[in-house]
GROMACS .gro file of C-alpha atoms in nm:
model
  346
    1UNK     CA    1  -3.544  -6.258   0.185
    2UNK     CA    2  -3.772  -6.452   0.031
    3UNK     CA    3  -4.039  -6.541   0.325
    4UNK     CA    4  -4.125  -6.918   0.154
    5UNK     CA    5  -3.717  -6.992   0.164
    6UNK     CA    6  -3.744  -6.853   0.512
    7UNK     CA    7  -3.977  -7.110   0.635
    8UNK     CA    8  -3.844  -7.356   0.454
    9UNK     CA    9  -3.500  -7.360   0.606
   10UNK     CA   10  -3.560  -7.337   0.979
   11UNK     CA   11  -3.776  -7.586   0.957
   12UNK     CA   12  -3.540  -7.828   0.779
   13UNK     CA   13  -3.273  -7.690   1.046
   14UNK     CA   14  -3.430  -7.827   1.349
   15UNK     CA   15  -3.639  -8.084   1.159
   16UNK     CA   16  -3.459  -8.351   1.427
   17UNK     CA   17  -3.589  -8.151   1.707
   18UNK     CA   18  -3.930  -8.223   1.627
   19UNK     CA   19  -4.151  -8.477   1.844
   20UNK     CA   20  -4.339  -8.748   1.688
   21UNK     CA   21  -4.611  -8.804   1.920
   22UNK     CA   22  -4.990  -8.977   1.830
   23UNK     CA   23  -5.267  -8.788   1.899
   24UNK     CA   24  -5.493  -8.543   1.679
   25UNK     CA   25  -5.657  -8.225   1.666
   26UNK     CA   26  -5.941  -7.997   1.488
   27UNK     CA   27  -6.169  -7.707   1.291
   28UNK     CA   28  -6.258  -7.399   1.189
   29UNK     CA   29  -6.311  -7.029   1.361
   30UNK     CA   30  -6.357  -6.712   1.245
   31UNK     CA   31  -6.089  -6.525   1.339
   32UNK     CA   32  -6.065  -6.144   1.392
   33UNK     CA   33  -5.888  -5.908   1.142
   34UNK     CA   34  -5.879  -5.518   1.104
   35UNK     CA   35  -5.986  -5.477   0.763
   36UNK     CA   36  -5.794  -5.287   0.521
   37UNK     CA   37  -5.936  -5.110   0.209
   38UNK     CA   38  -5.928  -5.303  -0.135
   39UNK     CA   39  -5.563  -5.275  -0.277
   40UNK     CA   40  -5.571  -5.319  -0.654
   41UNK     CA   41  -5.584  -5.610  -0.797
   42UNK     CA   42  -5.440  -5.899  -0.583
   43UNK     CA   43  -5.632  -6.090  -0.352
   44UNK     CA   44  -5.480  -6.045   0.098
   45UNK     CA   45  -5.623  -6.296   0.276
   46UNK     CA   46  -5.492  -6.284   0.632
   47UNK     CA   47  -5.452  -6.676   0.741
   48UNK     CA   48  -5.478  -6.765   1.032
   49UNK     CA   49  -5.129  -6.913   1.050
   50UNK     CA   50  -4.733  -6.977   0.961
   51UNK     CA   51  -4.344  -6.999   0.939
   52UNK     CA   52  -4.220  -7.280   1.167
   53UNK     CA   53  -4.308  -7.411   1.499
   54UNK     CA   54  -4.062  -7.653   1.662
   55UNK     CA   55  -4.064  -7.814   1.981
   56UNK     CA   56  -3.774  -7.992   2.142
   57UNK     CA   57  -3.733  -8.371   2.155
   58UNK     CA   58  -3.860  -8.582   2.480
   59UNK     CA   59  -3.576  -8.660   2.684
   60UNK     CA   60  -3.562  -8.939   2.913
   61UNK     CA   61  -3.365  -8.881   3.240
   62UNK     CA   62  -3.245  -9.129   3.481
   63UNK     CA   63  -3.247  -9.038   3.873
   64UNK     CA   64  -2.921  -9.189   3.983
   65UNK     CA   65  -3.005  -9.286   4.365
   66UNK     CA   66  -2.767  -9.178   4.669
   67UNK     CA   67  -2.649  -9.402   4.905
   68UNK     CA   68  -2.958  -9.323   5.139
   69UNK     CA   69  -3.166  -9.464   4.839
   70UNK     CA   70  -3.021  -9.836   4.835
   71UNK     CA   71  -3.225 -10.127   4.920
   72UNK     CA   72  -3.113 -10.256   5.285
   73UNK     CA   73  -3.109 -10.608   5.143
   74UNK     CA   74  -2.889 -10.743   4.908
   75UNK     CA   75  -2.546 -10.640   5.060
   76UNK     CA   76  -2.613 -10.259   4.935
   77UNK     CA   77  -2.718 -10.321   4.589
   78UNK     CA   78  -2.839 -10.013   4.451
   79UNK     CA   79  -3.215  -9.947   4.386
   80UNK     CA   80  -3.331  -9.997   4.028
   81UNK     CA   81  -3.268  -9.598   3.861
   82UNK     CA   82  -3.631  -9.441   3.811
   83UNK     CA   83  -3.710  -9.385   3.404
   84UNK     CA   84  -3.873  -9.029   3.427
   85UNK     CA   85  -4.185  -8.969   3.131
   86UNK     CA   86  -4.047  -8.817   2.832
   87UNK     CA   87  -4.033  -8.408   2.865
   88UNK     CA   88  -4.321  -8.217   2.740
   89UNK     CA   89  -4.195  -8.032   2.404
   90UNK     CA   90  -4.224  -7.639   2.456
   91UNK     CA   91  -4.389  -7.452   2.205
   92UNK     CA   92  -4.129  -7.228   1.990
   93UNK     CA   93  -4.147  -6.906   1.902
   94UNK     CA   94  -4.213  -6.782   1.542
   95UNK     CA   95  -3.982  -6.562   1.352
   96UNK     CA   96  -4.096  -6.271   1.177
   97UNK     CA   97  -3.983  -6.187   0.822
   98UNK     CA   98  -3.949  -5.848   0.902
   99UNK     CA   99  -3.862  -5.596   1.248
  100UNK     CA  100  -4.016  -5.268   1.344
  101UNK     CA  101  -3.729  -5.006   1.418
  102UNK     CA  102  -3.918  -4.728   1.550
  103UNK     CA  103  -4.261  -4.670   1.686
  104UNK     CA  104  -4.428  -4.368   1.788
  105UNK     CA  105  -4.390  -4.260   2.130
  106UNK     CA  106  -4.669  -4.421   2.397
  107UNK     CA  107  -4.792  -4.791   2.513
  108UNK     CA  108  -4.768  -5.009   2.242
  109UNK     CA  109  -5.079  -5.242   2.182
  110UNK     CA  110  -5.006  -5.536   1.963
  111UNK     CA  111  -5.331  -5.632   1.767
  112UNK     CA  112  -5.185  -5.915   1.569
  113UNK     CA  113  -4.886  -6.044   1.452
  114UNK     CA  114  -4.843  -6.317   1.130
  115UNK     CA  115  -4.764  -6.398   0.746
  116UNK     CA  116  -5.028  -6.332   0.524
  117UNK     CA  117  -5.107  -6.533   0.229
  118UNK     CA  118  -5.251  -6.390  -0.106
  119UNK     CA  119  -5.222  -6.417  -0.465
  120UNK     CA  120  -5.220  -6.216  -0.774
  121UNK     CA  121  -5.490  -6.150  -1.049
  122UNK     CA  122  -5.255  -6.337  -1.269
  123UNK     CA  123  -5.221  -6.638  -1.035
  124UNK     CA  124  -5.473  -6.624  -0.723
  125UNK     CA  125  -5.364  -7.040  -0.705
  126UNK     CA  126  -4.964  -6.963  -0.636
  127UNK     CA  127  -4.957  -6.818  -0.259
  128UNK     CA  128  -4.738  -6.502  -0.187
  129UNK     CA  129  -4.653  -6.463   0.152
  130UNK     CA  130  -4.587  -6.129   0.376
  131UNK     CA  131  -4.528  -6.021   0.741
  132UNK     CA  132  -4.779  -5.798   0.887
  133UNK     CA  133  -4.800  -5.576   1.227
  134UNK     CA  134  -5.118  -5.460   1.377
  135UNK     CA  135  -5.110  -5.269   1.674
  136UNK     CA  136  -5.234  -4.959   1.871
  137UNK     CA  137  -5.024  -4.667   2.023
  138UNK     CA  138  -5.154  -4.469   2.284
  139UNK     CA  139  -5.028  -4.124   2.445
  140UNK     CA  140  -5.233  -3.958   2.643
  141UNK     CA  141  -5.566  -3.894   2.475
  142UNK     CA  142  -5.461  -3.997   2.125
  143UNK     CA  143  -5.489  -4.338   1.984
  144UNK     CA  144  -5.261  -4.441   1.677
  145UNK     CA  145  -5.355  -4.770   1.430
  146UNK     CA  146  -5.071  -4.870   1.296
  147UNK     CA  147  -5.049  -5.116   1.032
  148UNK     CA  148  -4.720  -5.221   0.886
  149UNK     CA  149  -4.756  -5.504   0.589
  150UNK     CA  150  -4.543  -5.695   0.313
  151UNK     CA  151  -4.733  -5.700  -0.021
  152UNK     CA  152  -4.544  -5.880  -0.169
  153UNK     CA  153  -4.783  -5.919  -0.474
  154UNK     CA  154  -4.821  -5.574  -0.567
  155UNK     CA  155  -4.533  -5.318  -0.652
  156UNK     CA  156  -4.578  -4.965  -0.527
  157UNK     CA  157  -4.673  -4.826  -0.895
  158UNK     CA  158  -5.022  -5.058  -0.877
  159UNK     CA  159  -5.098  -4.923  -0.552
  160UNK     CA  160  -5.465  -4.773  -0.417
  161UNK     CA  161  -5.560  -4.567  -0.090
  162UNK     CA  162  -5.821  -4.559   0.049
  163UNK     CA  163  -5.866  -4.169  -0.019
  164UNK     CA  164  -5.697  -3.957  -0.323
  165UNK     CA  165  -5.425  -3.999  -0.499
  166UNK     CA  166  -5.087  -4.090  -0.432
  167UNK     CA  167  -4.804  -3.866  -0.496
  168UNK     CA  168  -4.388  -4.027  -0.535
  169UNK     CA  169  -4.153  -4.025  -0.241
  170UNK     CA  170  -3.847  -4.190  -0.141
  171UNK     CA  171  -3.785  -4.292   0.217
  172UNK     CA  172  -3.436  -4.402   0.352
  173UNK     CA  173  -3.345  -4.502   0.010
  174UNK     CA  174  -3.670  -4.687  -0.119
  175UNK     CA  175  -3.898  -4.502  -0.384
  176UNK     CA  176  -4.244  -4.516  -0.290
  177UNK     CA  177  -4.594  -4.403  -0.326
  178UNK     CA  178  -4.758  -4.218  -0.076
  179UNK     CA  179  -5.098  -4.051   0.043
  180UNK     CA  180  -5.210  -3.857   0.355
  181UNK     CA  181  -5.574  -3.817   0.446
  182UNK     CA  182  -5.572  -3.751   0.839
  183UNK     CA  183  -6.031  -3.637   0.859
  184UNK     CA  184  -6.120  -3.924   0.661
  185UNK     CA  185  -6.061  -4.336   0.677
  186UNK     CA  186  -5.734  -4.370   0.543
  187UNK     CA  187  -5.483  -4.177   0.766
  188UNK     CA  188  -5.127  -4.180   0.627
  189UNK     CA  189  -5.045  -4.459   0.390
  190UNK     CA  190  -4.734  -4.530   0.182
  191UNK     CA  191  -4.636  -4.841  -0.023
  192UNK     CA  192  -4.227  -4.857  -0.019
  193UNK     CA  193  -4.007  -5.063  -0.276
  194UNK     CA  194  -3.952  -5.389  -0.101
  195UNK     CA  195  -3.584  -5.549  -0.113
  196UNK     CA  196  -3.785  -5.893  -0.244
  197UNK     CA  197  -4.007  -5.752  -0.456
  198UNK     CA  198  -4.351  -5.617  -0.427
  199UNK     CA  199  -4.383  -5.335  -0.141
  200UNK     CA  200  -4.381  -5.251   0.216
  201UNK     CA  201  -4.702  -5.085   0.360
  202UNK     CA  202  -4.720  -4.840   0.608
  203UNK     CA  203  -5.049  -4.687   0.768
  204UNK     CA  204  -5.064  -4.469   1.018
  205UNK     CA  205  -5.418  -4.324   1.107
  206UNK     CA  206  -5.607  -4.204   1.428
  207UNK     CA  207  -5.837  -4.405   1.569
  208UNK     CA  208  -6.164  -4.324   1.611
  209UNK     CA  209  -6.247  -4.088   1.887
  210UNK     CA  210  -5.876  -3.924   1.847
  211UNK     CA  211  -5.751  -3.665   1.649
  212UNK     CA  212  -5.402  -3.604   1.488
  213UNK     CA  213  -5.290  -3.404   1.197
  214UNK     CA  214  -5.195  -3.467   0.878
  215UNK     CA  215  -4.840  -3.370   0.945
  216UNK     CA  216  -4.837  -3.583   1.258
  217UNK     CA  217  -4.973  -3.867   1.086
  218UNK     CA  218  -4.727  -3.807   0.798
  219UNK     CA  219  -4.426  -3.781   0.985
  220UNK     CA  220  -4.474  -4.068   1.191
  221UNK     CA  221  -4.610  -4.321   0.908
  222UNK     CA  222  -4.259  -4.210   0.734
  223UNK     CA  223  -4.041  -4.262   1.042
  224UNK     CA  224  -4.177  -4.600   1.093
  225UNK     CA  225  -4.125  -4.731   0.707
  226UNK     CA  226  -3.752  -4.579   0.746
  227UNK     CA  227  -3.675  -4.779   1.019
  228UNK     CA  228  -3.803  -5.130   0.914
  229UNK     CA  229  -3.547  -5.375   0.927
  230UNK     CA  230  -3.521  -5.655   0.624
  231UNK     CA  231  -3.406  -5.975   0.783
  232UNK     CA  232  -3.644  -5.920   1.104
  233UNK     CA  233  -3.497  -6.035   1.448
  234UNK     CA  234  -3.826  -5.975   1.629
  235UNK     CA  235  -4.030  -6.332   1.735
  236UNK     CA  236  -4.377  -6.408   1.828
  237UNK     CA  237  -4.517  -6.639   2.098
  238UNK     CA  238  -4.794  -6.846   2.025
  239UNK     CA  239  -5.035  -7.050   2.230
  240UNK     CA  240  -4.957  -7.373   2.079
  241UNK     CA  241  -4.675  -7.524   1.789
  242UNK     CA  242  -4.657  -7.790   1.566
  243UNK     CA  243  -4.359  -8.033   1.544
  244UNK     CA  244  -4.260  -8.215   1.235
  245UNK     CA  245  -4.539  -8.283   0.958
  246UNK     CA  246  -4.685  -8.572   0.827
  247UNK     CA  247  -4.717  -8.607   0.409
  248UNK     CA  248  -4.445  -8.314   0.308
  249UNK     CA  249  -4.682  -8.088   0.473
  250UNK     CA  250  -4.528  -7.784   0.616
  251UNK     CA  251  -4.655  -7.481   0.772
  252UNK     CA  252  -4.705  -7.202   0.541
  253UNK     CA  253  -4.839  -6.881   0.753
  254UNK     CA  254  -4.930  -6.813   1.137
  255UNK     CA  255  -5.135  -6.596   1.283
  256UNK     CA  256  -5.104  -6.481   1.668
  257UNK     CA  257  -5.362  -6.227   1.804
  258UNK     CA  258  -5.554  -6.044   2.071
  259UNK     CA  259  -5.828  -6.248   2.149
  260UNK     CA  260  -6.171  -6.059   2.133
  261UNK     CA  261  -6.226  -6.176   2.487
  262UNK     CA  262  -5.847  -6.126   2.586
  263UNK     CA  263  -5.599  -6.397   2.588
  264UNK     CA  264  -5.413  -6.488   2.261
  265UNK     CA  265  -5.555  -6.645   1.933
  266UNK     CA  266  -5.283  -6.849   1.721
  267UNK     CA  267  -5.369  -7.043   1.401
  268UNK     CA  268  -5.157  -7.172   1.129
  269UNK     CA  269  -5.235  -7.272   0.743
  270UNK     CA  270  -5.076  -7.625   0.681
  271UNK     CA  271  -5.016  -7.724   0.320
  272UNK     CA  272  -4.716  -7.772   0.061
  273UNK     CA  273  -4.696  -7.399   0.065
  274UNK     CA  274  -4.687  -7.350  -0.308
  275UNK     CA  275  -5.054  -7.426  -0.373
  276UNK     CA  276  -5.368  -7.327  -0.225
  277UNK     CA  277  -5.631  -7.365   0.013
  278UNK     CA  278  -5.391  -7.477   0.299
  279UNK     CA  279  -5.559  -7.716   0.599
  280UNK     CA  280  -5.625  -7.476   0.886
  281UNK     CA  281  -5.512  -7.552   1.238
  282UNK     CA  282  -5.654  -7.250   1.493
  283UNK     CA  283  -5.742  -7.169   1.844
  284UNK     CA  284  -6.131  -7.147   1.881
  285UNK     CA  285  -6.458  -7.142   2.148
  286UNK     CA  286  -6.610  -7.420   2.292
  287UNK     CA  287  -6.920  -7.247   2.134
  288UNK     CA  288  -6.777  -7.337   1.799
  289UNK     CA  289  -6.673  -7.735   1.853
  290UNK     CA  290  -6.974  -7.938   1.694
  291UNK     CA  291  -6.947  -8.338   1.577
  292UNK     CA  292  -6.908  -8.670   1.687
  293UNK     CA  293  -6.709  -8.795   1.933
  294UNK     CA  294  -6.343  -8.928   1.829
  295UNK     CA  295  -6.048  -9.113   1.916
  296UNK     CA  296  -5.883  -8.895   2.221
  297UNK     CA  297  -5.540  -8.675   2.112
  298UNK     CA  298  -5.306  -8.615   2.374
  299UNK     CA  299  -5.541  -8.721   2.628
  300UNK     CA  300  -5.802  -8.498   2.533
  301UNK     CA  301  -6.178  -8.584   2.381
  302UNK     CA  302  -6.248  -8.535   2.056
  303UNK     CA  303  -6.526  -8.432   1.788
  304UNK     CA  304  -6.508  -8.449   1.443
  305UNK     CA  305  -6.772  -8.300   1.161
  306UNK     CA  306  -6.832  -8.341   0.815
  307UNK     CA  307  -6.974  -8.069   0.613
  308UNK     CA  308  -7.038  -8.136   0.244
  309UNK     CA  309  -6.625  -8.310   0.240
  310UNK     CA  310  -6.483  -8.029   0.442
  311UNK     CA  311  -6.387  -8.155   0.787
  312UNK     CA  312  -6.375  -8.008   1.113
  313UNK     CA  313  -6.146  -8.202   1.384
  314UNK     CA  314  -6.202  -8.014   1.775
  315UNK     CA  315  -5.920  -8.073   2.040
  316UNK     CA  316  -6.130  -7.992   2.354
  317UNK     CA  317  -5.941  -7.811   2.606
  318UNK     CA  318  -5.618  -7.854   2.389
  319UNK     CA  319  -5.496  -7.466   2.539
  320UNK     CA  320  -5.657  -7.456   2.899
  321UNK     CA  321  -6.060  -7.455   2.825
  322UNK     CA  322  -6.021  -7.370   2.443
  323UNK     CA  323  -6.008  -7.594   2.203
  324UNK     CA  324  -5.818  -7.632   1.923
  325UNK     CA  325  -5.948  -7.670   1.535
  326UNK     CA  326  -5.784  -7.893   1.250
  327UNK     CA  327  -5.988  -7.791   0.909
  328UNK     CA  328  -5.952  -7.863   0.557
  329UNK     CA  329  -6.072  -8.058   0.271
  330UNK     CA  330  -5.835  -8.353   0.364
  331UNK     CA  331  -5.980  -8.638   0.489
  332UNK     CA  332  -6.026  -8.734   0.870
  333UNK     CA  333  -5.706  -8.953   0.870
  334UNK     CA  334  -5.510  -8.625   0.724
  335UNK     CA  335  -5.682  -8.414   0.964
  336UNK     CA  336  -5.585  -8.632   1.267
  337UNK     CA  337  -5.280  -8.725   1.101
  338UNK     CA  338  -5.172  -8.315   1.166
  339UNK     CA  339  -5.317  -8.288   1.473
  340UNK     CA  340  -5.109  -8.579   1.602
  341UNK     CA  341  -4.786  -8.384   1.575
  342UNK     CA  342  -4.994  -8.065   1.790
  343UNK     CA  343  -4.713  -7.908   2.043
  344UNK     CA  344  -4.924  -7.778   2.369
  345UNK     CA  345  -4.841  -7.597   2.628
  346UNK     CA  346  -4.698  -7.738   2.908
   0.00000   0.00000   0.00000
């Protein structure tokens, strides 16, 4: 399924769900990402961010009043019915393109969870987006990294590992490329045929400090591409959603994460989705937030920086005591225009 389509169309499905609230939002982090050896020629940028957040619609209540609640004056007339505020949207989860079937046995560790964003040699402007897994398995003394990826840029005959050669294989059906290094960086690696196009990454290594062997590492890594599952089921929650967009802007990748200092990162890339560099919107430190002060979002203060045309717009305390970024080349009306339409949690 093509991932772009997938956003696309939940969001248009529960486009009337969406609030339409004033307030704003803001800037930039640097956000934390296993890196991956160079793979050929296209161009993986993880962004911090995507698919569709939606939040449901305020709904005003009325508390009818019992009998006990009437006015004593006024032969009985019945007090006037109490308008309750409008209810807080909830944030939504996010839909992943793709589901892990199996994992290897032990506590599972999820690193980070989102749609990448790259682009080939041919056209690093056009975005091509993927689902990727990070995450950790533990059994005892031995630590797994597992990385599971859609590169959706790159068929399996342009792959590269990160050590030797690849040699053909074919796994539940799919013809493939594969490469098993278990003493040096790479671990177990194998680049599938994907059902869209481009291929399905697998990589199973240990991590530092634990030991496996190459068979181990091989017959895992080839368990867990034969059991992927093309639509996924599996969702993500995120700290924070965005309803309905301002401008034909959409959301175009997310990004939800193990904070470095625990807790959850989430960030999304904001844009038309068919051209690049998106606006990103991302969870950040209170460290980070420099600028001006602003017009208050959502009841929370505001700063907002410059930089050379590239602007920065802080939430402060948007998530608890983190802030929340809105960055981009857009202008500080666009930037506040997005954050208005921020979906916090309750």
């Amino acid at each position: 399924m093509d991932i772009e389509n997938l956003i696309k169309d939940t969001f248009t499905a529960h486009e009337p769900d969406a609030p339409d609230s004033d307030r704003v939002l803001a800037a930039t982090r640097q956000r934390l990402d296993r890196k991956r050896a160079a793979v050929s020629p296209p161009l993986v940028a993880g962004a911090g961010v995507a698919l569709l957040v939606l939040a449901a619609g305020a709904v005003v209540a009325l508390n009818r009043p019992t009998p006990d609640d009437q006015v004593a004056t006024g032969a009985g007339a019945p007090a006037e019915p109490a308008v309750e505020a409008p209810a807080k949207p909830a944030v939504a989860e996010l839909p992943m393109p793709f589901s892990l079937g199996w994992l290897p046995p032990g506590e599972v560790d999820y690193l980070a969870r989102r749609i990448n964003t790259g682009g080939t040699a041919g056209h690093p402007d056009k975005p091509v987006y993927g689902g990727e897994y990070l995450l950790t398995v533990t059994s005892g003394s031995r630590t797994l990294l597992v990385d599971v990826a859609e590169m959706r840029m790159m068929p399996p005959e342009e792959a590269s590992f990160k050590s030797g050669p690849g040699r053909p294989v074919t796994l539940a059906g799919r013809a493939g490329v594969e490469s098993s290094h278990s003493g040096g960086p790479g671990g177990y690696e194998v680049y599938l045929t994907h059902p869209g196009g481009g291929s399905l990454y697998v990589n199973v290594a240990a991590q530092p400090g634990s030991t496996a062997t190459a068979q181990q590492l091989t017959d895992a890594g080839r368990r867990v591409a034969e059991n992927v599952a093309f639509p996924g089921k599996t969702t993500v929650t995120p700290t924070f959603g965005l309803g309905q967009l301002p401008g034909g802007l959409r959301m175009c990748t997310f990004d939800v994460e193990r904070g470095i200092s625990g807790g959850t990162q989430t960030g999304y890339s904001v844009g038309t989705c068919s051209t690049m560099p998106p606006i990103q919107v991302h969870t950040g430190e209170a460290s980070q937030v420099r600028g001006t002060a602003g017009r208050p979002v959502q009841g929370h203060a505001t700063r907002y920086e410059d930089e050379k045309g590239y602007g920065t717009l802080w939430v402060l305390k948007a998530v608890r005591d983190t802030p929340i970024a809105v960055a981009g080349a857009g202008t500080q009306a666009e930037l506040y225009a997005i954050a208005d339409h921020l979906v916090l949690p309750r």
